[in-house]
GROMACS .gro file of C-alpha atoms in nm:
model
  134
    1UNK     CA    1  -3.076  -0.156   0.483
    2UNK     CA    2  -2.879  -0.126   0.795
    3UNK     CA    3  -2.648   0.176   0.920
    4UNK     CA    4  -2.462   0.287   0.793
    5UNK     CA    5  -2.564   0.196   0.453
    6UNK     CA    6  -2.849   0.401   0.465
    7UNK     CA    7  -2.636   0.673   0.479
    8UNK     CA    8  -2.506   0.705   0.092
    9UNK     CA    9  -2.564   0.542  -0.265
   10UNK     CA   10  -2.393   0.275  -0.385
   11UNK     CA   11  -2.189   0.469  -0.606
   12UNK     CA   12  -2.081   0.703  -0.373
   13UNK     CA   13  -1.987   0.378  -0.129
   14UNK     CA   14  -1.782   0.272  -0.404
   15UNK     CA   15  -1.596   0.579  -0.421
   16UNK     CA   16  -1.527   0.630  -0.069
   17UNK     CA   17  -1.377   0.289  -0.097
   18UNK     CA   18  -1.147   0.410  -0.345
   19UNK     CA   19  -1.028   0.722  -0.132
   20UNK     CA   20  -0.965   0.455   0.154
   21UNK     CA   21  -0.776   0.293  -0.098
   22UNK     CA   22  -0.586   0.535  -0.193
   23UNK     CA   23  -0.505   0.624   0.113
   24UNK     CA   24  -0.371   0.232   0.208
   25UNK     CA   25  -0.179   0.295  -0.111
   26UNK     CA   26  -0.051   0.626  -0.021
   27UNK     CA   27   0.110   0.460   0.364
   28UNK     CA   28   0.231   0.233   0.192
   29UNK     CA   29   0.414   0.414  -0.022
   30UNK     CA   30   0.545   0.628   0.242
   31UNK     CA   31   0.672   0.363   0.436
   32UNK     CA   32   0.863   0.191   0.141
   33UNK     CA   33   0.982   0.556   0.033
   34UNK     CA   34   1.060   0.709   0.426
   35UNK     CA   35   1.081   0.460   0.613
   36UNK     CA   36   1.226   0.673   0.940
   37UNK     CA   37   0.860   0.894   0.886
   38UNK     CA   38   0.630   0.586   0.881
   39UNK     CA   39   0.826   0.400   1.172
   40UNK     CA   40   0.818   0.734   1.415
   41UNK     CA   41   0.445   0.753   1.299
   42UNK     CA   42   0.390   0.397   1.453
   43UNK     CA   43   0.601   0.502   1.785
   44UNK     CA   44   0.984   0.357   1.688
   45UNK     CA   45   1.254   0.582   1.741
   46UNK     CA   46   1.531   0.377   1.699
   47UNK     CA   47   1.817   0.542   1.804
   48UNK     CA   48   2.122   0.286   1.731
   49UNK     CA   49   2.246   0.222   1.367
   50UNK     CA   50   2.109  -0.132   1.402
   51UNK     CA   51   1.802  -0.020   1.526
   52UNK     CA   52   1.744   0.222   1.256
   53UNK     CA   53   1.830  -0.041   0.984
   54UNK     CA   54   1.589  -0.333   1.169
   55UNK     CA   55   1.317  -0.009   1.179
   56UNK     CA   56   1.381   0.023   0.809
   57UNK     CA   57   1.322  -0.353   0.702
   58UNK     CA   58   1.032  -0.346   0.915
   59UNK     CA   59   0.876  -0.057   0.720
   60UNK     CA   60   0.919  -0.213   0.438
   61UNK     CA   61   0.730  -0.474   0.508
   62UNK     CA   62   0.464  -0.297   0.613
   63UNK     CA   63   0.442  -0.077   0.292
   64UNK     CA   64   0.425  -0.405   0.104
   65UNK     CA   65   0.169  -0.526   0.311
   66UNK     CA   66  -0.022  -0.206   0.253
   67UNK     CA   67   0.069  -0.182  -0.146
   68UNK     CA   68  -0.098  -0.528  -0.161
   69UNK     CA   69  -0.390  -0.485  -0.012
   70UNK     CA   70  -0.437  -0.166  -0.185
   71UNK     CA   71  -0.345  -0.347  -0.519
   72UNK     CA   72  -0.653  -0.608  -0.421
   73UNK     CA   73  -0.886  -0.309  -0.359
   74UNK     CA   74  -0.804  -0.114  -0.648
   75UNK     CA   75  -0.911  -0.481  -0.828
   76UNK     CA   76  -1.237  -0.501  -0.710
   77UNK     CA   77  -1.320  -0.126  -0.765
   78UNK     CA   78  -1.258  -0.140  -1.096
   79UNK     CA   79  -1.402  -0.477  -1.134
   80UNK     CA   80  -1.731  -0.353  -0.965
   81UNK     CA   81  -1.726  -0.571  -0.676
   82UNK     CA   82  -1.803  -0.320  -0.382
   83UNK     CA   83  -1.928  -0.678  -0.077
   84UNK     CA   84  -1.545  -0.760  -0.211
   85UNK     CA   85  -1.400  -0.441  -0.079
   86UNK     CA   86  -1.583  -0.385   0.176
   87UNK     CA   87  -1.471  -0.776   0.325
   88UNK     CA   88  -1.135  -0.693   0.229
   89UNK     CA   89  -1.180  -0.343   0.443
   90UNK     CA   90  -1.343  -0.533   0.737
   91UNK     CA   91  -1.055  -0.732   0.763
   92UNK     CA   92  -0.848  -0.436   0.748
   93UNK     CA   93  -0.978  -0.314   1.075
   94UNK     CA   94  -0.760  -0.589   1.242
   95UNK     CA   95  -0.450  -0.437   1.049
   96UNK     CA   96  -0.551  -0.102   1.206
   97UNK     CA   97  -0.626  -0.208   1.531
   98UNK     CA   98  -0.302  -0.415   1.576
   99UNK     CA   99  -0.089  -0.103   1.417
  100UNK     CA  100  -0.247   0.111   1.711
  101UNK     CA  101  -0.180  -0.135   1.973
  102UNK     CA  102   0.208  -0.154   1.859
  103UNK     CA  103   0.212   0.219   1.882
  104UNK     CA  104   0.121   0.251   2.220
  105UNK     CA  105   0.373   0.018   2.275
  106UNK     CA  106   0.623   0.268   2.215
  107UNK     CA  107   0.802   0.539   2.434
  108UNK     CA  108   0.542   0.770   2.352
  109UNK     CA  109   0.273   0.561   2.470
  110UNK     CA  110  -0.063   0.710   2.409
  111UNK     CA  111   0.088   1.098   2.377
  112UNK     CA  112   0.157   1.084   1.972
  113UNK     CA  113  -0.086   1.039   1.697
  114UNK     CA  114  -0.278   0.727   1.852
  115UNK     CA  115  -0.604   0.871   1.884
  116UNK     CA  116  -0.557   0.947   1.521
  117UNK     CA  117  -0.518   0.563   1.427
  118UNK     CA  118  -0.820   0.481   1.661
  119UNK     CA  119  -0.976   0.756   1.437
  120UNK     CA  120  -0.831   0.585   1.154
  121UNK     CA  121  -0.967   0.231   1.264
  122UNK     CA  122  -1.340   0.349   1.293
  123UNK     CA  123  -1.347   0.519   0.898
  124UNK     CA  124  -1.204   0.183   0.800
  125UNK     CA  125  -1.471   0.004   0.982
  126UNK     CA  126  -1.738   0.254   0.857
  127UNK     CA  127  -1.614   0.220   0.508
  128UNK     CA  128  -1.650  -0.166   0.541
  129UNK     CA  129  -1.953  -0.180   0.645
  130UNK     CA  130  -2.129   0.049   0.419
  131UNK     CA  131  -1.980  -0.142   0.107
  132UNK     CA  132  -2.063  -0.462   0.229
  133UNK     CA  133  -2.433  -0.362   0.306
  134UNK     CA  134  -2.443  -0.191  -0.048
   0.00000   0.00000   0.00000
């Protein structure tokens, strides 16, 4: 098998996939629940009412987008289906990447939490591959 599959059991794949998972779930959560924490996470200070409110929608449709996606993972883990998450996490790394690239659109550029989303990116990606190969 090919890296990084190699690297862990199939079982163990499977339940890294659920931490990542859980995790999805979790920020989505947070940016349903908070959305002023998850929007300054991604780089948007608003600082008018409107803005704030506009930030607020926003979040929330990112924490559905999350919730969902996290709802279809938690499906296939249960269901066994481990090349199912790991496509679904694959395609994920496009979510991550293009979350990034909005943050560094913001007024904080590249100084706040960004390398941590790159970091984030690359687990996704990791994860991914190793269920898909498993």
């Amino acid at each position: 098998m090919a890296f990084p599959n190699h690297l862990l059991n199939p079982s163990t794949w499977r339940h890294v996939g659920l931490g990542l998972t859980t995790t999805i779930f979790a920020l989505g959560a947070l940016a349903i629940v908070s959305p002023a924490v998850g929007a300054e996470s991604l780089g948007v200070i608003p600082t008018t009412s409107e803005g704030r409110e506009v930030a607020g929608k926003g979040m929330i449709f990112l924490g559905v987008r999350d919730l969902a996606a996290a709802g279809a993972l938690y499906w296939y883990y249960f269901e066994g289906k481990q090349k199912e998450m790991g496509v679904l996490t694959l395609a994920w790394t496009l979510v991550c990447v293009v979350d990034t690239w909005v943050a560094t659109q913001g007024p904080k550029g590249w100084d706040s939490g960004i390398w941590t989303l790159c970091g984030g990116a690359a687990v996704v990606t990791f994860v991914g591959l190793g269920l898909v190969q498993s």
